[in-house]
PDB file of C-alpha atoms in Angstrom:
ATOM      1  CA  MET H  70       0.000   0.000   0.000  1.00  0.00           C
ATOM      2  CA  THR H  71       1.124   3.534  -0.692  1.00  0.00           C
ATOM      3  CA  ILE H  72      -0.333   6.970   0.011  1.00  0.00           C
ATOM      4  CA  GLY H  73      -2.862   7.348  -2.787  1.00  0.00           C
ATOM      5  CA  ASP H  74      -4.882  10.344  -1.665  1.00  0.00           C
ATOM      6  CA  HIS H  75      -4.289  13.732  -0.149  1.00  0.00           C
ATOM      7  CA  LEU H  76      -5.694  14.619   3.244  1.00  0.00           C
ATOM      8  CA  SER H  77      -9.421  15.234   3.006  1.00  0.00           C
ATOM      9  CA  GLU H  78      -9.567  17.281   6.195  1.00  0.00           C
ATOM     10  CA  LEU H  79      -7.450  18.780   8.930  1.00  0.00           C
ATOM     11  CA  GLY H  80      -8.474  20.237  12.230  1.00  0.00           C
ATOM     12  CA  GLY H  81     -12.090  19.311  11.543  1.00  0.00           C
ATOM     13  CA  LEU H  82     -12.164  21.372   8.343  1.00  0.00           C
ATOM     14  CA  PRO H  83     -12.432  20.107   4.747  1.00  0.00           C
ATOM     15  CA  ALA H  84      -9.248  20.422   2.730  1.00  0.00           C
ATOM     16  CA  PHE H  85      -9.215  22.950  -0.115  1.00  0.00           C
ATOM     17  CA  ASP H  86      -6.454  23.331  -2.686  1.00  0.00           C
ATOM     18  CA  PHE H  87      -5.337  26.930  -3.034  1.00  0.00           C
ATOM     19  CA  PRO H  88      -5.550  27.514  -6.799  1.00  0.00           C
ATOM     20  CA  GLY H  89      -2.696  28.437  -9.104  1.00  0.00           C
ATOM     21  CA  PRO H  90      -1.990  32.003 -10.241  1.00  0.00           C
ATOM     22  CA  GLU H  91      -4.074  31.649 -13.407  1.00  0.00           C
ATOM     23  CA  ASP H  92      -7.143  30.312 -11.580  1.00  0.00           C
ATOM     24  CA  THR H  93      -9.500  33.202 -10.784  1.00  0.00           C
ATOM     25  CA  ARG H  94     -12.328  31.282  -9.107  1.00  0.00           C
ATOM     26  CA  ALA H  95     -13.828  32.650  -5.904  1.00  0.00           C
ATOM     27  CA  LEU H  96     -12.175  31.492  -2.700  1.00  0.00           C
ATOM     28  CA  PRO H  97     -13.974  30.149   0.378  1.00  0.00           C
ATOM     29  CA  GLY H  98     -13.913  31.997   3.662  1.00  0.00           C
ATOM     30  CA  ALA H  99     -10.517  31.979   5.335  1.00  0.00           C
ATOM     31  CA  ALA H 100     -11.796  30.090   8.392  1.00  0.00           C
ATOM     32  CA  ALA H 101     -14.006  27.646   6.485  1.00  0.00           C
ATOM     33  CA  VAL H 102     -11.402  25.218   5.117  1.00  0.00           C
ATOM     34  CA  ALA H 103      -8.003  23.672   5.675  1.00  0.00           C
ATOM     35  CA  TRP H 104      -5.911  25.358   3.001  1.00  0.00           C
ATOM     36  CA  ARG H 105      -3.559  23.079   1.076  1.00  0.00           C
ATOM     37  CA  ILE H 106      -0.699  24.954  -0.582  1.00  0.00           C
ATOM     38  CA  SER H 107       1.388  22.957  -3.031  1.00  0.00           C
ATOM     39  CA  ALA H 108       3.950  23.227  -5.782  1.00  0.00           C
ATOM     40  CA  ASP H 109       4.513  20.652  -8.488  1.00  0.00           C
ATOM     41  CA  VAL H 110       7.202  18.238  -7.341  1.00  0.00           C
ATOM     42  CA  TYR H 111       8.690  17.603 -10.788  1.00  0.00           C
ATOM     43  CA  ASP H 112       7.972  20.676 -12.887  1.00  0.00           C
ATOM     44  CA  ALA H 113       7.009  23.643 -10.745  1.00  0.00           C
ATOM     45  CA  ASP H 114       6.014  26.861 -12.491  1.00  0.00           C
ATOM     46  CA  GLU H 115       5.705  28.447  -9.053  1.00  0.00           C
ATOM     47  CA  GLU H 116       7.827  27.461  -6.053  1.00  0.00           C
ATOM     48  CA  TRP H 117       6.144  26.763  -2.715  1.00  0.00           C
ATOM     49  CA  PRO H 118       7.296  29.953  -0.934  1.00  0.00           C
ATOM     50  CA  GLN H 119       5.921  32.030  -3.801  1.00  0.00           C
ATOM     51  CA  ALA H 120       2.591  30.169  -3.699  1.00  0.00           C
ATOM     52  CA  PHE H 121       2.453  30.736   0.073  1.00  0.00           C
ATOM     53  CA  ALA H 122       3.177  34.459  -0.337  1.00  0.00           C
ATOM     54  CA  ARG H 123       0.403  34.740  -2.919  1.00  0.00           C
ATOM     55  CA  PHE H 124      -1.943  32.876  -0.573  1.00  0.00           C
ATOM     56  CA  ALA H 125      -1.106  35.205   2.314  1.00  0.00           C
ATOM     57  CA  ASP H 126      -1.965  38.183   0.103  1.00  0.00           C
ATOM     58  CA  SER H 127      -5.240  36.614  -1.072  1.00  0.00           C
ATOM     59  CA  VAL H 128      -7.020  35.667   2.163  1.00  0.00           C
ATOM     60  CA  ASP H 129      -7.503  37.138   5.603  1.00  0.00           C
ATOM     61  CA  THR H 130      -4.680  35.267   7.295  1.00  0.00           C
ATOM     62  CA  ARG H 131      -5.906  36.366  10.734  1.00  0.00           C
ATOM     63  CA  GLN H 132      -8.818  33.930  10.325  1.00  0.00           C
ATOM     64  CA  VAL H 133      -6.983  30.921   8.867  1.00  0.00           C
ATOM     65  CA  ARG H 134      -7.381  27.943  11.199  1.00  0.00           C
ATOM     66  CA  ALA H 135      -5.702  25.091   9.307  1.00  0.00           C
ATOM     67  CA  LEU H 136      -2.839  24.838   6.805  1.00  0.00           C
ATOM     68  CA  ILE H 137      -1.613  21.857   4.806  1.00  0.00           C
ATOM     69  CA  VAL H 138       1.788  21.927   3.139  1.00  0.00           C
ATOM     70  CA  GLY H 139       1.434  19.756   0.061  1.00  0.00           C
ATOM     71  CA  GLY H 140       4.254  18.882  -2.302  1.00  0.00           C
ATOM     72  CA  TRP H 141       7.131  21.179  -3.120  1.00  0.00           C
ATOM     73  CA  SER H 142       9.654  21.330  -5.932  1.00  0.00           C
ATOM     74  CA  ASP H 143      12.015  18.321  -5.895  1.00  0.00           C
ATOM     75  CA  ALA H 144      10.612  17.097  -2.568  1.00  0.00           C
ATOM     76  CA  TYR H 145      12.491  13.819  -3.142  1.00  0.00           C
ATOM     77  CA  ASP H 146      15.792  15.722  -3.226  1.00  0.00           C
ATOM     78  CA  SER H 147      15.244  19.060  -1.477  1.00  0.00           C
ATOM     79  CA  PRO H 148      14.241  19.298   2.197  1.00  0.00           C
ATOM     80  CA  ASP H 149      11.474  21.585   3.393  1.00  0.00           C
ATOM     81  CA  ALA H 150      13.735  23.954   5.360  1.00  0.00           C
ATOM     82  CA  GLU H 151      12.832  26.939   3.172  1.00  0.00           C
ATOM     83  CA  ILE H 152       9.134  26.189   3.688  1.00  0.00           C
ATOM     84  CA  ILE H 153       9.599  26.051   7.440  1.00  0.00           C
ATOM     85  CA  VAL H 154      11.378  29.406   7.395  1.00  0.00           C
ATOM     86  CA  ALA H 155       8.495  30.933   5.424  1.00  0.00           C
ATOM     87  CA  LEU H 156       5.922  29.594   7.874  1.00  0.00           C
ATOM     88  CA  VAL H 157       7.912  30.704  10.904  1.00  0.00           C
ATOM     89  CA  ASP H 158       8.454  34.198   9.489  1.00  0.00           C
ATOM     90  CA  ALA H 159       4.705  34.527   8.839  1.00  0.00           C
ATOM     91  CA  ALA H 160       3.578  33.328  12.275  1.00  0.00           C
ATOM     92  CA  GLU H 161       2.354  36.720  13.459  1.00  0.00           C
ATOM     93  CA  ARG H 162       0.020  36.888  10.460  1.00  0.00           C
ATOM     94  CA  PHE H 163      -1.718  33.620  11.499  1.00  0.00           C
ATOM     95  CA  PRO H 164      -2.897  34.139  15.087  1.00  0.00           C
ATOM     96  CA  ALA H 165      -5.844  31.735  14.670  1.00  0.00           C
ATOM     97  CA  LEU H 166      -3.867  28.813  13.230  1.00  0.00           C
ATOM     98  CA  ARG H 167      -4.675  25.653  15.181  1.00  0.00           C
ATOM     99  CA  ALA H 168      -3.777  22.807  12.771  1.00  0.00           C
ATOM    100  CA  LEU H 169      -0.733  22.318  10.533  1.00  0.00           C
ATOM    101  CA  PHE H 170       0.401  19.355   8.427  1.00  0.00           C
ATOM    102  CA  VAL H 171       3.670  19.266   6.473  1.00  0.00           C
ATOM    103  CA  GLY H 172       4.277  16.922   3.547  1.00  0.00           C
ATOM    104  CA  ASP H 173       0.857  15.951   2.186  1.00  0.00           C
ATOM    105  CA  ALA H 174       2.261  14.328  -0.954  1.00  0.00           C
ATOM    106  CA  THR H 175       0.818  11.221  -2.586  1.00  0.00           C
ATOM    107  CA  ALA H 176       2.966   8.356  -3.844  1.00  0.00           C
ATOM    108  CA  GLU H 177       2.500   9.608  -7.405  1.00  0.00           C
ATOM    109  CA  GLU H 178       4.058  12.912  -6.369  1.00  0.00           C
ATOM    110  CA  CYS H 179       6.702  11.574  -4.002  1.00  0.00           C
ATOM    111  CA  GLU H 180       6.868   8.251  -2.158  1.00  0.00           C
ATOM    112  CA  ILE H 181       6.626   8.645   1.619  1.00  0.00           C
ATOM    113  CA  SER H 182      10.193   7.485   2.218  1.00  0.00           C
ATOM    114  CA  TRP H 183      11.549   9.825  -0.450  1.00  0.00           C
ATOM    115  CA  ILE H 184      10.133  12.994   1.099  1.00  0.00           C
ATOM    116  CA  GLN H 185      13.002  15.096   2.415  1.00  0.00           C
ATOM    117  CA  GLN H 186      12.207  16.633   5.772  1.00  0.00           C
ATOM    118  CA  SER H 187      14.239  18.746   8.200  1.00  0.00           C
ATOM    119  CA  ASP H 188      13.972  20.144  11.724  1.00  0.00           C
ATOM    120  CA  VAL H 189      10.261  20.812  12.256  1.00  0.00           C
ATOM    121  CA  SER H 190      10.539  22.047  15.851  1.00  0.00           C
ATOM    122  CA  PRO H 191      10.706  25.749  14.844  1.00  0.00           C
ATOM    123  CA  LEU H 192       7.099  25.438  13.668  1.00  0.00           C
ATOM    124  CA  LEU H 193       5.869  24.338  17.074  1.00  0.00           C
ATOM    125  CA  ARG H 194       7.844  27.082  18.757  1.00  0.00           C
ATOM    126  CA  ALA H 195       6.522  29.728  16.347  1.00  0.00           C
ATOM    127  CA  TYR H 196       2.886  28.660  16.813  1.00  0.00           C
ATOM    128  CA  PRO H 197       2.331  28.199  20.560  1.00  0.00           C
ATOM    129  CA  ALA H 198      -1.463  27.957  20.125  1.00  0.00           C
ATOM    130  CA  LEU H 199      -1.226  25.079  17.634  1.00  0.00           C
ATOM    131  CA  GLU H 200      -3.435  22.145  18.670  1.00  0.00           C
ATOM    132  CA  GLU H 201      -2.753  19.649  15.865  1.00  0.00           C
ATOM    133  CA  PHE H 202       0.518  19.007  14.071  1.00  0.00           C
ATOM    134  CA  GLY H 203       1.427  16.363  11.524  1.00  0.00           C
ATOM    135  CA  VAL H 204       4.335  15.567   9.249  1.00  0.00           C
ATOM    136  CA  ARG H 205       4.837  12.959   6.512  1.00  0.00           C
ATOM    137  CA  GLY H 206       8.264  11.590   5.657  1.00  0.00           C
ATOM    138  CA  GLY H 207      11.109  10.520   7.919  1.00  0.00           C
ATOM    139  CA  ASP H 208      14.189  11.103   5.757  1.00  0.00           C
ATOM    140  CA  GLY H 209      16.105  13.974   7.322  1.00  0.00           C
ATOM    141  CA  LEU H 210      13.399  14.556   9.930  1.00  0.00           C
ATOM    142  CA  VAL H 211      14.608  16.186  13.141  1.00  0.00           C
ATOM    143  CA  PHE H 212      12.464  16.542  16.263  1.00  0.00           C
ATOM    144  CA  PRO H 213      14.429  17.602  19.350  1.00  0.00           C
ATOM    145  CA  PRO H 214      12.771  17.585  22.789  1.00  0.00           C
ATOM    146  CA  LEU H 215      10.591  20.633  23.301  1.00  0.00           C
ATOM    147  CA  LYS H 216       7.691  21.979  25.343  1.00  0.00           C
ATOM    148  CA  HIS H 217       4.318  22.929  23.886  1.00  0.00           C
ATOM    149  CA  ASP H 218       1.354  23.600  26.165  1.00  0.00           C
ATOM    150  CA  ALA H 219      -1.474  23.593  23.604  1.00  0.00           C
ATOM    151  CA  LEU H 220      -0.704  20.652  21.304  1.00  0.00           C
ATOM    152  CA  ARG H 221      -3.443  17.997  21.450  1.00  0.00           C
ATOM    153  CA  VAL H 222      -2.678  15.832  18.379  1.00  0.00           C
ATOM    154  CA  LEU H 223       0.741  14.813  17.034  1.00  0.00           C
ATOM    155  CA  ARG H 224       1.004  12.578  13.964  1.00  0.00           C
ATOM    156  CA  ILE H 225       4.235  11.520  12.247  1.00  0.00           C
ATOM    157  CA  GLU H 226       3.745   9.350   9.157  1.00  0.00           C
ATOM    158  CA  THR H 227       6.807   7.572   7.780  1.00  0.00           C
ATOM    159  CA  GLY H 228       8.003   4.424   6.110  1.00  0.00           C
ATOM    160  CA  GLY H 229      10.930   4.547   8.536  1.00  0.00           C
ATOM    161  CA  LEU H 230      10.996   6.728  11.642  1.00  0.00           C
ATOM    162  CA  PRO H 231      14.482   7.390  13.054  1.00  0.00           C
ATOM    163  CA  GLY H 232      14.923   6.372  16.668  1.00  0.00           C
ATOM    164  CA  GLU H 233      16.354   9.811  17.421  1.00  0.00           C
ATOM    165  CA  VAL H 234      13.014  11.365  16.437  1.00  0.00           C
ATOM    166  CA  VAL H 235      11.095   8.918  18.627  1.00  0.00           C
ATOM    167  CA  ARG H 236      13.362   9.767  21.543  1.00  0.00           C
ATOM    168  CA  GLY H 237      12.878  13.481  20.889  1.00  0.00           C
ATOM    169  CA  VAL H 238       9.111  13.118  20.987  1.00  0.00           C
ATOM    170  CA  ALA H 239       9.343  10.886  24.058  1.00  0.00           C
ATOM    171  CA  GLN H 240      11.382  13.487  25.934  1.00  0.00           C
ATOM    172  CA  SER H 241       9.117  16.396  24.976  1.00  0.00           C
ATOM    173  CA  ASP H 242       6.661  18.035  27.338  1.00  0.00           C
ATOM    174  CA  PHE H 243       3.146  17.982  25.862  1.00  0.00           C
ATOM    175  CA  PRO H 244       0.736  18.297  28.811  1.00  0.00           C
ATOM    176  CA  ALA H 245      -2.375  18.678  26.613  1.00  0.00           C
ATOM    177  CA  LEU H 246      -1.620  15.904  24.106  1.00  0.00           C
ATOM    178  CA  THR H 247      -4.530  13.466  23.804  1.00  0.00           C
ATOM    179  CA  GLU H 248      -3.521  11.705  20.554  1.00  0.00           C
ATOM    180  CA  LEU H 249      -0.101  10.424  19.515  1.00  0.00           C
ATOM    181  CA  ASP H 250       0.263   8.626  16.177  1.00  0.00           C
ATOM    182  CA  LEU H 251       3.684   7.338  15.133  1.00  0.00           C
ATOM    183  CA  TRP H 252       4.311   5.301  11.961  1.00  0.00           C
ATOM    184  CA  LEU H 253       7.533   3.542  12.945  1.00  0.00           C
ATOM    185  CA  GLY H 254       8.236   1.851   9.611  1.00  0.00           C
ATOM    186  CA  THR H 255      11.104  -0.422   8.628  1.00  0.00           C
ATOM    187  CA  PRO H 256      14.912  -0.271   8.989  1.00  0.00           C
ATOM    188  CA  ASP H 257      15.105  -0.456   5.193  1.00  0.00           C
ATOM    189  CA  TYR H 258      13.960   3.198   5.182  1.00  0.00           C
ATOM    190  CA  GLY H 259      15.628   4.435   8.361  1.00  0.00           C
ATOM    191  CA  GLY H 260      13.166   3.112  10.926  1.00  0.00           C
ATOM    192  CA  ASP H 261      15.651   2.117  13.610  1.00  0.00           C
ATOM    193  CA  ALA H 262      13.532   2.875  16.704  1.00  0.00           C
ATOM    194  CA  GLU H 263      13.484   0.217  19.399  1.00  0.00           C
ATOM    195  CA  VAL H 264      10.930  -0.615  22.062  1.00  0.00           C
ATOM    196  CA  THR H 265      13.165   0.981  24.688  1.00  0.00           C
ATOM    197  CA  ASP H 266      12.739   4.312  22.885  1.00  0.00           C
ATOM    198  CA  LEU H 267       9.023   4.110  23.657  1.00  0.00           C
ATOM    199  CA  ALA H 268       9.511   3.687  27.405  1.00  0.00           C
ATOM    200  CA  PRO H 269       8.527   7.263  28.390  1.00  0.00           C
ATOM    201  CA  PHE H 270       5.188   6.806  26.561  1.00  0.00           C
ATOM    202  CA  LEU H 271       4.510   3.345  27.930  1.00  0.00           C
ATOM    203  CA  SER H 272       5.446   4.060  31.531  1.00  0.00           C
ATOM    204  CA  GLY H 273       2.988   6.920  31.773  1.00  0.00           C
ATOM    205  CA  GLU H 274       5.743   9.321  32.825  1.00  0.00           C
ATOM    206  CA  ARG H 275       4.918  11.605  29.907  1.00  0.00           C
ATOM    207  CA  LEU H 276       1.756  12.769  28.165  1.00  0.00           C
ATOM    208  CA  PRO H 277      -0.647  12.871  31.128  1.00  0.00           C
ATOM    209  CA  ALA H 278      -3.667  13.663  28.909  1.00  0.00           C
ATOM    210  CA  LEU H 279      -3.044  10.860  26.381  1.00  0.00           C
ATOM    211  CA  ARG H 280      -6.164   8.949  25.365  1.00  0.00           C
ATOM    212  CA  ARG H 281      -5.303   7.580  21.892  1.00  0.00           C
ATOM    213  CA  LEU H 282      -1.976   5.904  21.290  1.00  0.00           C
ATOM    214  CA  ALA H 283      -1.029   4.656  17.819  1.00  0.00           C
ATOM    215  CA  LEU H 284       2.299   2.871  17.411  1.00  0.00           C
ATOM    216  CA  ARG H 285       1.838   1.368  13.995  1.00  0.00           C
ATOM    217  CA  ASN H 286       3.183   0.504  10.549  1.00  0.00           C
ATOM    218  CA  SER H 287       6.023  -1.304  12.295  1.00  0.00           C
ATOM    219  CA  GLU H 288       8.211  -4.361  11.877  1.00  0.00           C
ATOM    220  CA  ILE H 289       8.528  -4.605  15.679  1.00  0.00           C
ATOM    221  CA  GLN H 290       4.769  -4.727  16.226  1.00  0.00           C
ATOM    222  CA  ASN H 291       4.900  -7.950  18.280  1.00  0.00           C
ATOM    223  CA  ASP H 292       7.580  -6.506  20.563  1.00  0.00           C
ATOM    224  CA  ILE H 293       5.496  -3.357  21.014  1.00  0.00           C
ATOM    225  CA  ALA H 294       2.446  -5.453  21.901  1.00  0.00           C
ATOM    226  CA  ALA H 295       4.501  -7.357  24.476  1.00  0.00           C
ATOM    227  CA  ALA H 296       5.698  -4.093  26.020  1.00  0.00           C
ATOM    228  CA  LEU H 297       2.153  -2.709  26.114  1.00  0.00           C
ATOM    229  CA  ALA H 298       0.955  -5.816  27.931  1.00  0.00           C
ATOM    230  CA  THR H 299       2.513  -4.488  31.146  1.00  0.00           C
ATOM    231  CA  ALA H 300       2.552  -0.760  30.327  1.00  0.00           C
ATOM    232  CA  PRO H 301       0.874   1.556  32.876  1.00  0.00           C
ATOM    233  CA  VAL H 302      -0.221   3.961  30.120  1.00  0.00           C
ATOM    234  CA  VAL H 303      -2.784   1.427  28.860  1.00  0.00           C
ATOM    235  CA  GLU H 304      -5.047   2.087  31.833  1.00  0.00           C
ATOM    236  CA  ARG H 305      -5.828   5.619  30.695  1.00  0.00           C
ATOM    237  CA  LEU H 306      -6.215   4.943  26.984  1.00  0.00           C
ATOM    238  CA  GLU H 307      -9.498   4.898  25.110  1.00  0.00           C
ATOM    239  CA  VAL H 308      -8.054   3.832  21.751  1.00  0.00           C
ATOM    240  CA  LEU H 309      -5.013   1.620  21.161  1.00  0.00           C
ATOM    241  CA  ASP H 310      -3.802   1.347  17.574  1.00  0.00           C
ATOM    242  CA  LEU H 311      -1.265  -1.306  16.554  1.00  0.00           C
ATOM    243  CA  SER H 312      -2.369  -1.455  12.937  1.00  0.00           C
ATOM    244  CA  MET H 313      -0.527  -1.506   9.595  1.00  0.00           C
ATOM    245  CA  GLY H 314       2.363  -3.618  10.846  1.00  0.00           C
ATOM    246  CA  VAL H 315       3.395  -7.245  11.116  1.00  0.00           C
ATOM    247  CA  LEU H 316       1.425  -8.119  14.258  1.00  0.00           C
ATOM    248  CA  GLY H 317       0.943 -11.875  14.596  1.00  0.00           C
ATOM    249  CA  ASP H 318      -0.233 -14.462  17.098  1.00  0.00           C
ATOM    250  CA  GLU H 319       2.696 -13.709  19.388  1.00  0.00           C
ATOM    251  CA  GLY H 320       1.599 -10.099  19.794  1.00  0.00           C
ATOM    252  CA  VAL H 321      -2.059 -10.940  20.344  1.00  0.00           C
ATOM    253  CA  GLN H 322      -1.148 -13.579  22.912  1.00  0.00           C
ATOM    254  CA  ALA H 323       0.871 -10.960  24.816  1.00  0.00           C
ATOM    255  CA  LEU H 324      -2.069  -8.536  24.773  1.00  0.00           C
ATOM    256  CA  LEU H 325      -4.431 -11.231  26.041  1.00  0.00           C
ATOM    257  CA  ALA H 326      -2.074 -12.116  28.883  1.00  0.00           C
ATOM    258  CA  GLY H 327      -1.377  -8.517  29.867  1.00  0.00           C
ATOM    259  CA  ARG H 328      -3.280  -5.656  31.450  1.00  0.00           C
ATOM    260  CA  PRO H 329      -7.039  -5.693  30.827  1.00  0.00           C
ATOM    261  CA  LEU H 330      -8.135  -3.956  27.639  1.00  0.00           C
ATOM    262  CA  THR H 331     -11.859  -4.106  28.343  1.00  0.00           C
ATOM    263  CA  HIS H 332     -11.990  -0.383  29.141  1.00  0.00           C
ATOM    264  CA  LEU H 333     -10.987   0.561  25.584  1.00  0.00           C
ATOM    265  CA  THR H 334     -13.508   1.848  23.083  1.00  0.00           C
ATOM    266  CA  LYS H 335     -11.392   0.543  20.182  1.00  0.00           C
ATOM    267  CA  LEU H 336      -8.459  -1.760  19.526  1.00  0.00           C
ATOM    268  CA  ASP H 337      -7.228  -1.249  15.965  1.00  0.00           C
ATOM    269  CA  LEU H 338      -5.152  -4.123  14.579  1.00  0.00           C
ATOM    270  CA  HIS H 339      -5.985  -3.903  10.879  1.00  0.00           C
ATOM    271  CA  HIS H 340      -3.329  -5.062   8.394  1.00  0.00           C
ATOM    272  CA  HIS H 341      -1.967  -7.939  10.451  1.00  0.00           C
ATOM    273  CA  TYR H 342      -0.776 -11.565  10.301  1.00  0.00           C
ATOM    274  CA  VAL H 343      -2.942 -12.951  13.115  1.00  0.00           C
ATOM    275  CA  THR H 344      -4.370 -16.415  12.483  1.00  0.00           C
ATOM    276  CA  GLU H 345      -8.056 -17.198  12.816  1.00  0.00           C
ATOM    277  CA  PRO H 346      -7.859 -18.876  16.273  1.00  0.00           C
ATOM    278  CA  PHE H 347      -6.229 -15.805  17.795  1.00  0.00           C
ATOM    279  CA  ARG H 348      -8.605 -13.463  15.985  1.00  0.00           C
ATOM    280  CA  VAL H 349     -11.459 -15.373  17.625  1.00  0.00           C
ATOM    281  CA  ARG H 350      -9.791 -15.186  21.032  1.00  0.00           C
ATOM    282  CA  ILE H 351      -9.218 -11.426  21.005  1.00  0.00           C
ATOM    283  CA  ARG H 352     -12.758 -10.765  19.797  1.00  0.00           C
ATOM    284  CA  GLU H 353     -14.267 -13.050  22.433  1.00  0.00           C
ATOM    285  CA  ALA H 354     -12.198 -11.348  25.131  1.00  0.00           C
ATOM    286  CA  LEU H 355     -13.122  -7.777  24.195  1.00  0.00           C
ATOM    287  CA  SER H 356     -16.286  -7.563  22.092  1.00  0.00           C
ATOM    288  CA  PRO H 357     -18.664  -8.514  24.960  1.00  0.00           C
ATOM    289  CA  HIS H 358     -17.346  -5.468  26.824  1.00  0.00           C
ATOM    290  CA  GLY H 359     -18.231  -3.154  23.965  1.00  0.00           C
ATOM    291  CA  VAL H 360     -14.699  -2.829  22.594  1.00  0.00           C
ATOM    292  CA  GLU H 361     -14.562  -2.361  18.820  1.00  0.00           C
ATOM    293  CA  VAL H 362     -11.839  -4.683  17.516  1.00  0.00           C
ATOM    294  CA  ASP H 363     -10.672  -3.962  13.977  1.00  0.00           C
ATOM    295  CA  LEU H 364      -9.075  -7.099  12.528  1.00  0.00           C
ATOM    296  CA  GLY H 365      -9.563  -6.184   8.901  1.00  0.00           C
ATOM    297  CA  ASP H 366      -7.048  -6.518   6.089  1.00  0.00           C
ATOM    298  CA  VAL H 367      -5.676  -9.935   7.040  1.00  0.00           C
ATOM    299  CA  GLN H 368      -2.264 -10.558   5.468  1.00  0.00           C
ATOM    300  CA  ALA H 369      -0.643 -13.832   4.467  1.00  0.00           C
ATOM    301  CA  PRO H 370       3.121 -14.283   4.875  1.00  0.00           C
ATOM    302  CA  ARG H 371       5.073 -14.619   1.650  1.00  0.00           C
ATOM    303  CA  VAL H 372       7.471 -17.551   1.547  1.00  0.00           C
ATOM    304  CA  HIS H 373      10.565 -17.512  -0.633  1.00  0.00           C
ATOM    305  CA  GLY H 374      12.491 -20.718  -0.168  1.00  0.00           C
ATOM    306  CA  ASP H 375      13.163 -21.046   3.565  1.00  0.00           C
ATOM    307  CA  VAL H 376      12.500 -17.356   4.265  1.00  0.00           C
ATOM    308  CA  VAL H 377       9.128 -16.055   5.479  1.00  0.00           C
ATOM    309  CA  HIS H 378       8.451 -12.399   4.732  1.00  0.00           C
ATOM    310  CA  ARG H 379       5.950 -10.126   6.491  1.00  0.00           C
ATOM    311  CA  TYR H 380       5.470  -6.568   5.305  1.00  0.00           C
ATOM    312  CA  ILE H 381       4.249  -3.350   6.882  1.00  0.00           C
ATOM    313  CA  ALA H 382       1.473  -1.473   5.095  1.00  0.00           C
ATOM    314  CA  VAL H 383       3.420   1.639   4.033  1.00  0.00           C
ATOM    315  CA  ALA H 384       7.177   1.547   3.434  1.00  0.00           C
ATOM    316  CA  GLU H 385       8.473   3.092   0.211  1.00  0.00           C
TER     317      GLU H 385
END
């Protein structure tokens, strides 16, 4: 699976593509949509900073609530540092901004593991009222520990999330964060995080407001499940998401033997390698308590000679 579609919404607002310079159609109200600003990745007539400057001159930026950074010129080769500078420099013009996503490129534009990122922390520092922040692409991504009092949702989508980024997030101070969504990926694309890097999340030492935890799209999904089986953070979760990875019977068995999950509203395990007997067991353990268990998208291991291969949902 690859990323086939752009974001349809952000911050509870429908996404709207800011039109090119030759498009004279009427624009929606500044606060009515999540504005996606993009430049063609392969043949840009207008670079992203120029499109952003034109956007800022076309709408009442004081009312803009959500921004989506789409593709930019040569995103597979050029990091987004210039885009981040433009957004940081314009922060005073966007006092109402509450949601920001960087890197909304489809696979046709730029595969997720090709997207060149950089240090995104200046964005969070420049927008202290931001409540939702997301980024796609792990190559070159930097996320040092920081403090942000307003952030409620943090989503990092990658085919390979560097362990250093995971540790930076884990050491950050986000007292209002209710949702954390990390796509850990595969070592083939730089995803070298280990379960020990997740310890501050799992122990409950950090993120006191956390209610939805997604640690997904991972080759270490069974190890994560085993760690969660005894993790104090589980007690305060409403949604636990271990989807899109290589979860198998071993991981489900650990969950069944660990801390009770009957208080959850949802356990998301879709895209998995769990066999039918263990699918039955986890449903029988949780469904009578009203827990929604998503076991869709069952995968079959691929065998090549003596080697058994299991694949995460989104890698390249």
